[in-house]
mmCIF file of C-alpha atoms in Angstrom:
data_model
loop_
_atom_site.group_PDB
_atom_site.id
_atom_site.type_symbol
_atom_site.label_atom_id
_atom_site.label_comp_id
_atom_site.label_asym_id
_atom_site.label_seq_id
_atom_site.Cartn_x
_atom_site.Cartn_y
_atom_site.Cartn_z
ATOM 1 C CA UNK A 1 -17.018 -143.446 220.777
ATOM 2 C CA UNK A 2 -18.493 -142.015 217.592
ATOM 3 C CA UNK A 3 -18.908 -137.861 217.603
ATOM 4 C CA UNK A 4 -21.341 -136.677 214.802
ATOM 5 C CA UNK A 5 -20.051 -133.054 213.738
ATOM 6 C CA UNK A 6 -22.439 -130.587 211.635
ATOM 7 C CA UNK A 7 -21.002 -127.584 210.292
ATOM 8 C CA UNK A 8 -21.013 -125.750 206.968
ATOM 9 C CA UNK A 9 -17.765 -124.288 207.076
ATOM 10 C CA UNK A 10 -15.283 -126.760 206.221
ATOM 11 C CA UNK A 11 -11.923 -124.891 208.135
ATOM 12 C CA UNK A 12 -14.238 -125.438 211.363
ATOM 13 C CA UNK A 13 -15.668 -128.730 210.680
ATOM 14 C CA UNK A 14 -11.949 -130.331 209.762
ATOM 15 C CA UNK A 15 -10.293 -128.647 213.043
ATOM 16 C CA UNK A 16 -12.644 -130.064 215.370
ATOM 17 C CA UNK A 17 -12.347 -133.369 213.454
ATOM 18 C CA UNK A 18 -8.711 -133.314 214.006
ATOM 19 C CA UNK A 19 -9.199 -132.160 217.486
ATOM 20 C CA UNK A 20 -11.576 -135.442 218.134
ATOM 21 C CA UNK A 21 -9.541 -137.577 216.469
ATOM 22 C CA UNK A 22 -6.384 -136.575 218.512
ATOM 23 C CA UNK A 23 -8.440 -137.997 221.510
ATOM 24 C CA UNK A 24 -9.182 -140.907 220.217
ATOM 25 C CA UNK A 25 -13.175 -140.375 218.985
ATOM 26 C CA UNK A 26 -14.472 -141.665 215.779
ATOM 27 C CA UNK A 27 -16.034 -138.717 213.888
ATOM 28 C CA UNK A 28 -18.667 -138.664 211.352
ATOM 29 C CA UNK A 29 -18.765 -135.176 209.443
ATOM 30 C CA UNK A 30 -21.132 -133.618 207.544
ATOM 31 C CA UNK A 31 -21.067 -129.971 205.830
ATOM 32 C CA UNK A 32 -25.140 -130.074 205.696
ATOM 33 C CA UNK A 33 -27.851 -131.771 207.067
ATOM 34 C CA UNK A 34 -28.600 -134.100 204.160
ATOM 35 C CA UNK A 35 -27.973 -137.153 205.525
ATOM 36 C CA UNK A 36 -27.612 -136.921 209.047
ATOM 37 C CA UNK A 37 -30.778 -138.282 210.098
ATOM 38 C CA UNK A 38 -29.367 -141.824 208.114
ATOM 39 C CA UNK A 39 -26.394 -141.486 209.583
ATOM 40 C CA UNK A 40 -27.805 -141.699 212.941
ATOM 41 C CA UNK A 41 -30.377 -144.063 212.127
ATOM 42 C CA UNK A 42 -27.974 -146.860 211.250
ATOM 43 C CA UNK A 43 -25.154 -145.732 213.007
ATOM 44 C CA UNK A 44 -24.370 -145.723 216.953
ATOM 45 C CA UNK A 45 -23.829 -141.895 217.521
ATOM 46 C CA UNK A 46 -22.536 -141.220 220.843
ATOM 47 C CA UNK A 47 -22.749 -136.878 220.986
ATOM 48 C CA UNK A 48 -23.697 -134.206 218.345
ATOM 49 C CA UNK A 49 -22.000 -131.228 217.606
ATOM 50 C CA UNK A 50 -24.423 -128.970 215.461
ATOM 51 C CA UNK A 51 -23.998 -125.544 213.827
ATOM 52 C CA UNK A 52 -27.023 -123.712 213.404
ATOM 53 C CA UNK A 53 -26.626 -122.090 210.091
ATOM 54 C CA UNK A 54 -26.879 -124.736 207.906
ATOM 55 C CA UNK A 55 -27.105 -124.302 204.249
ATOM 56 C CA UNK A 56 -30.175 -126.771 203.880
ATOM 57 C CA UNK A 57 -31.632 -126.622 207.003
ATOM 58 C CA UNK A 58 -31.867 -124.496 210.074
ATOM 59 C CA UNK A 59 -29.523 -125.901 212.986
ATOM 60 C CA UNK A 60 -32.545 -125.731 215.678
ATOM 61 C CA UNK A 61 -34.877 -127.898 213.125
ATOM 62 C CA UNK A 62 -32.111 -130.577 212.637
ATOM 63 C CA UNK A 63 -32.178 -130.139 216.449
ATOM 64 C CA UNK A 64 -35.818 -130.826 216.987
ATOM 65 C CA UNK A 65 -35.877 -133.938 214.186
ATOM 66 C CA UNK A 66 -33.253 -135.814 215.975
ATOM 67 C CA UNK A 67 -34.909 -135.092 219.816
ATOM 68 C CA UNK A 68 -37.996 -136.671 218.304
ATOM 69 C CA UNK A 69 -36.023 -139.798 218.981
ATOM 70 C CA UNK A 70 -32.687 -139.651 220.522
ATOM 71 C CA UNK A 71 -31.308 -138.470 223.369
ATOM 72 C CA UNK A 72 -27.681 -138.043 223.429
ATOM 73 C CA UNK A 73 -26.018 -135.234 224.300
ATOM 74 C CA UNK A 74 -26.203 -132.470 221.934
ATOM 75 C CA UNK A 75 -23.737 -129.198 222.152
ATOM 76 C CA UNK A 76 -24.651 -126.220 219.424
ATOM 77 C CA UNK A 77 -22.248 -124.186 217.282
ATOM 78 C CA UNK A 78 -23.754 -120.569 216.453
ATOM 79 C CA UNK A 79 -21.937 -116.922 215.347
ATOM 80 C CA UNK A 80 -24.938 -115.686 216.656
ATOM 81 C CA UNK A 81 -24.623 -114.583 220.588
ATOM 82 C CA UNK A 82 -28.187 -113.478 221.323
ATOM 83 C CA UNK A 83 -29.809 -115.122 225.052
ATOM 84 C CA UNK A 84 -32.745 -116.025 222.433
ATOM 85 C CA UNK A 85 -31.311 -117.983 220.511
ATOM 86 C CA UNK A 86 -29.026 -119.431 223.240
ATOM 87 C CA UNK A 87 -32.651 -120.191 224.842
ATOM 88 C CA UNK A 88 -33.570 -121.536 221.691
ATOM 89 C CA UNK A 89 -31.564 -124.428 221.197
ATOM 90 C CA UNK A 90 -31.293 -125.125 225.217
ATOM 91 C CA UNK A 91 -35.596 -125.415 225.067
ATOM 92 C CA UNK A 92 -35.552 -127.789 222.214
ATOM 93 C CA UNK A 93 -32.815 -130.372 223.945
ATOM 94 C CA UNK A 94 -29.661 -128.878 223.246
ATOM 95 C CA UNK A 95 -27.218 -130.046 226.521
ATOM 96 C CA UNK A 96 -24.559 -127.271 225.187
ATOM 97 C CA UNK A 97 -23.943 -124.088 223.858
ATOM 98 C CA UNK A 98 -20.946 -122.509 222.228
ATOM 99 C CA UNK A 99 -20.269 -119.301 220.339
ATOM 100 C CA UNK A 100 -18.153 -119.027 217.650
ATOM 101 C CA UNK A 101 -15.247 -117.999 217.422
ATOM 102 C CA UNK A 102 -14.377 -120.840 220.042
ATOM 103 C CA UNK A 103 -11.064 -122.319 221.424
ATOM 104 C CA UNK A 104 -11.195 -126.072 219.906
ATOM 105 C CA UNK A 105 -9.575 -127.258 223.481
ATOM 106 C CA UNK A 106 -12.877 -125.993 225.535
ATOM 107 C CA UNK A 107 -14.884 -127.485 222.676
ATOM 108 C CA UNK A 108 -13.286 -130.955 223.700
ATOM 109 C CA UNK A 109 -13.364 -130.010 227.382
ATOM 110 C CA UNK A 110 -16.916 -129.595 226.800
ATOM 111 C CA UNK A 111 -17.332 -133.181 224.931
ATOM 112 C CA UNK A 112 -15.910 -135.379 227.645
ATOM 113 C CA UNK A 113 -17.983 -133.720 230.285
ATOM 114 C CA UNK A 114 -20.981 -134.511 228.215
ATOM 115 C CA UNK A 115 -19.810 -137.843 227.546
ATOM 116 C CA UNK A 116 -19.200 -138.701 231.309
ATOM 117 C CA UNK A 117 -22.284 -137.333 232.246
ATOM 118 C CA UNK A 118 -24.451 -139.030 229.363
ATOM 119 C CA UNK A 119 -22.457 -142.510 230.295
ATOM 120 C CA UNK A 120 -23.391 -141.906 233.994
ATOM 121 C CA UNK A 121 -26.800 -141.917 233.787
ATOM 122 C CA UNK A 122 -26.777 -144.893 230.841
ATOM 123 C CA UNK A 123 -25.279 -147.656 232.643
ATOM 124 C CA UNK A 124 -25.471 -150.441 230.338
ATOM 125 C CA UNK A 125 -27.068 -153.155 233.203
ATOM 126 C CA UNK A 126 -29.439 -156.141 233.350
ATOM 127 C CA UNK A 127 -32.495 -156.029 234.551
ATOM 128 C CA UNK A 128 -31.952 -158.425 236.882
ATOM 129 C CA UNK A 129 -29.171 -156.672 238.513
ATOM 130 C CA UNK A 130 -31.353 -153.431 239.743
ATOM 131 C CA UNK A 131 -31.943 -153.116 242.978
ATOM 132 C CA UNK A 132 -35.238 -151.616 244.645
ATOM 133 C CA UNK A 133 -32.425 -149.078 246.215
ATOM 134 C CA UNK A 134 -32.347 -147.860 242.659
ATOM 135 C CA UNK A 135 -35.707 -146.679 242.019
ATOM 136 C CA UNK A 136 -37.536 -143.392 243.377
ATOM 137 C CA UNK A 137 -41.078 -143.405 243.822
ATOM 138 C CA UNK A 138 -42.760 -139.919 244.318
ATOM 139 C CA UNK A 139 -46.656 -139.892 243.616
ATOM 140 C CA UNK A 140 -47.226 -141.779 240.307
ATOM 141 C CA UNK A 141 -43.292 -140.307 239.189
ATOM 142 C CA UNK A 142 -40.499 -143.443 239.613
ATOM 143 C CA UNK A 143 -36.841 -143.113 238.693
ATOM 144 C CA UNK A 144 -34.650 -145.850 238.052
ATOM 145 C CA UNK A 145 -31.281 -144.642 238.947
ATOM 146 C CA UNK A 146 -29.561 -147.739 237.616
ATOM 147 C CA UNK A 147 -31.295 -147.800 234.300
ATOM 148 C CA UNK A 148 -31.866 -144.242 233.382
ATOM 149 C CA UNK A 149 -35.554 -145.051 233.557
ATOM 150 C CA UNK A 150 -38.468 -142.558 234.135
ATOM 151 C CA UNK A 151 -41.586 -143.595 234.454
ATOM 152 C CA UNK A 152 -45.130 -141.167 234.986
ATOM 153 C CA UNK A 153 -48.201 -142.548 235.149
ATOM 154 C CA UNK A 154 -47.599 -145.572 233.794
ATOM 155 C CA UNK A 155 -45.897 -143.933 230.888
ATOM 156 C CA UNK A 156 -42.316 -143.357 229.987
ATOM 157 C CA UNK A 157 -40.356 -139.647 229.932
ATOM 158 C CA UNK A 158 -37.754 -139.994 227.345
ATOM 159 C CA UNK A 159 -35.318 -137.463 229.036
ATOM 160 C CA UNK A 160 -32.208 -136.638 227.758
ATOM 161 C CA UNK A 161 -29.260 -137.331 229.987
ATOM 162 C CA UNK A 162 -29.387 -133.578 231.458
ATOM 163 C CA UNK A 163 -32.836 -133.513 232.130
ATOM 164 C CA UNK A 164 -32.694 -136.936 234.223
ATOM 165 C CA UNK A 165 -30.115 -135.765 235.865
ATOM 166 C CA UNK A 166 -31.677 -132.718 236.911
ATOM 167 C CA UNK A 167 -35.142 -134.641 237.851
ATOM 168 C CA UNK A 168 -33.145 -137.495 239.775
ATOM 169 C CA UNK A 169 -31.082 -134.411 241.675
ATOM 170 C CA UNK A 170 -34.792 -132.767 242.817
ATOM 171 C CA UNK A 171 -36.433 -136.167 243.622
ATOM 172 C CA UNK A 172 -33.101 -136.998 245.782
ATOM 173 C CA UNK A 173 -33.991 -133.850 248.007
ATOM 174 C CA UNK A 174 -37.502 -134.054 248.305
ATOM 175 C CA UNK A 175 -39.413 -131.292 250.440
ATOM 176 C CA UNK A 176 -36.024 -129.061 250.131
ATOM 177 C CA UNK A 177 -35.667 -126.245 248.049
ATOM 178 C CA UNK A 178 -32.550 -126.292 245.554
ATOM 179 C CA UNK A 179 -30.769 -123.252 244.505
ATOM 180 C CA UNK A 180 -30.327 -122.872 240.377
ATOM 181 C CA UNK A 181 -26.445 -121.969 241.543
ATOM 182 C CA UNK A 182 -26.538 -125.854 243.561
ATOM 183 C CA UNK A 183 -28.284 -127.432 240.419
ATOM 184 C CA UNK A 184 -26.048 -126.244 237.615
ATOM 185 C CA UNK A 185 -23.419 -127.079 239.689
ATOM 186 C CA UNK A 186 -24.457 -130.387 240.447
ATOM 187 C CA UNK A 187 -25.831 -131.199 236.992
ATOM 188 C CA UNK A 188 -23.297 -129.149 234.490
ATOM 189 C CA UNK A 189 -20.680 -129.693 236.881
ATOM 190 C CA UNK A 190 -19.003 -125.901 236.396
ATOM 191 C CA UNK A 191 -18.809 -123.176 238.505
ATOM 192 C CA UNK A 192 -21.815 -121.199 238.099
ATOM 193 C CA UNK A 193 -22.073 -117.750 236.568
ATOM 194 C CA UNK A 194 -25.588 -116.149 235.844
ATOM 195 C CA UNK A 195 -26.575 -119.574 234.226
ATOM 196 C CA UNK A 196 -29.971 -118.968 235.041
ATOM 197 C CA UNK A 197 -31.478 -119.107 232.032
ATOM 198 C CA UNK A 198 -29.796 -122.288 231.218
ATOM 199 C CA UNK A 199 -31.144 -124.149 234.035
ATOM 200 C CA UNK A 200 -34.658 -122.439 233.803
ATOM 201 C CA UNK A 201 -34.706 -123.480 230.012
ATOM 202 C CA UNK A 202 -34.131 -127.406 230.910
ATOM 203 C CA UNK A 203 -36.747 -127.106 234.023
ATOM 204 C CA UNK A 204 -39.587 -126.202 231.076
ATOM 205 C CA UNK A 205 -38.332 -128.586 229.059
ATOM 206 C CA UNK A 206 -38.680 -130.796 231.706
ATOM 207 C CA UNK A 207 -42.108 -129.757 233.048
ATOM 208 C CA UNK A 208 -43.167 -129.568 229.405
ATOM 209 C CA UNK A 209 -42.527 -133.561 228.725
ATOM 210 C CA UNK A 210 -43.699 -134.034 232.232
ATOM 211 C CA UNK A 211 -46.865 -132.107 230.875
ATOM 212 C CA UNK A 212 -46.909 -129.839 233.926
ATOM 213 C CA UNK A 213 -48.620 -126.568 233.837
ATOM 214 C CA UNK A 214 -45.735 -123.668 234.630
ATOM 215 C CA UNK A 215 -48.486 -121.978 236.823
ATOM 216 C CA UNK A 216 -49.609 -124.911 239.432
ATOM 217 C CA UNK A 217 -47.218 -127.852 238.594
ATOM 218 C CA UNK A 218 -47.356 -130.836 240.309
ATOM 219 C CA UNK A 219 -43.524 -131.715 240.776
ATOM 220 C CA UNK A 220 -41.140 -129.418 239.959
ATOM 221 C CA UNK A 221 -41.953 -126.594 241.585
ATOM 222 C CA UNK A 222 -40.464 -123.205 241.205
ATOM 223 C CA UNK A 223 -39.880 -121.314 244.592
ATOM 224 C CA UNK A 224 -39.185 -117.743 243.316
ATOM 225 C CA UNK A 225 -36.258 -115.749 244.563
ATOM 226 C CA UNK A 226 -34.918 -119.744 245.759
ATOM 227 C CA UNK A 227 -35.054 -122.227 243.329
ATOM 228 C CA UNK A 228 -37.021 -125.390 242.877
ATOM 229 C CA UNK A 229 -38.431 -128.320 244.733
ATOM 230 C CA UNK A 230 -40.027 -131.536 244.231
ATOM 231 C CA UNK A 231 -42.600 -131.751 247.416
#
């Protein structure tokens, strides 16, 4: 699998490269954003590690360009430790967060979850092997569990693998309410520890693609003090 690694200071950029080559990934590495874009473009990119100080370009933008048309998973480098900008990157499609100075084997830890998770929901089936069992239907909203589809409306959500994953978790449990501690669990698959803000930061996102209103949405609905529901 091929690991695209952003990061302006060499020492850091190497060490994970030797880190993700010890496991067997193929790494593409860049010390600015110049370039990355055509990297991805003609290259199969499997996960992103970005730093957001970038010489050329702010982390978050390189962020933004590549969600306007990929989805895999994404996991942010940053000195800076702020919630903000933690909320930041997590708003505009980030799946990860880490803050420097980090320990290289969490880093990788970190990777193969995403991996596993992103290769879950993007089996890599025929069409003509789904089964109706697959699919979810709730009010103009269907899932395909088997082909990481999501259609509204007659339109398609591109959601990245986190955000089908927590839409597919809701629509599963329809009419019950689901804790943030049960989703990030679910989803993230670690234990959970005042992630609230993560998982609140991937429900806009969601609701935001979905073009829900925060105030009276129409799926994901927040059940304060609880969690959220799909009704």
């Amino acid at each position: 699998m091929k690991i695209l690694v952003v990061d302006d200071e060499k020492e850091i950029a190497d060490l994970v490269e030797i880190y993700l080559c010890n496991e067997g990934f193929d790494v593409r590495k860049f010390y600015r954003a110049e370039g990355v874009l055509d990297c991805i473009r003609t290259e199969q990119i499997d996960l992103a590690i970005l730093d957001v100080m970038l010489p050329d370009m702010d982390g978050f933008e390189l962020l933004r360009r590549i969600r306007e048309n990929y989805f895999f998973p994404i996991i942010m480098l940053t000195a800076k430790i702020q919630d903000i900008d933690k909320l930041t990157g997590l708003t505009l499609g980030a799946d990860d967060y880490m803050t420097k100075p980090f320990n290289p084997l969490e880093l990788i830890a970190r990777v193969k979850t995403q991996i596993r998770r992103s290769v879950k929901y993007n089996p890599k089936v025929h069409k003509d092997e789904v089964d109706i069992s697959d699919e979810i239907m709730i009010r103009g909203l269907t899932i395909d569990k088997a082909t990481h589809k999501c259609v509204l409306n007659g339109s398609d959500l591109n959601l990245t693998p986190i955000e089908f994953s927590i839409l597919l978790y809701l629509c599963e449990r329809k009419g019950k309410v689901v804790s943030s501690e049960e989703l990030f669990e679910h989803v993230w698959g670690e234990k959970y520890m005042d992630s609230n803000n993560t998982v609140m930061a991937h429900i806009a996102r969601l609701r935001g693609k979905m073009k829900e209103s925060s105030r009276h949405p129409k799926y994901v609905k927040t059940v304060w003090g609880v969690g959220y529901t799909i009704e």
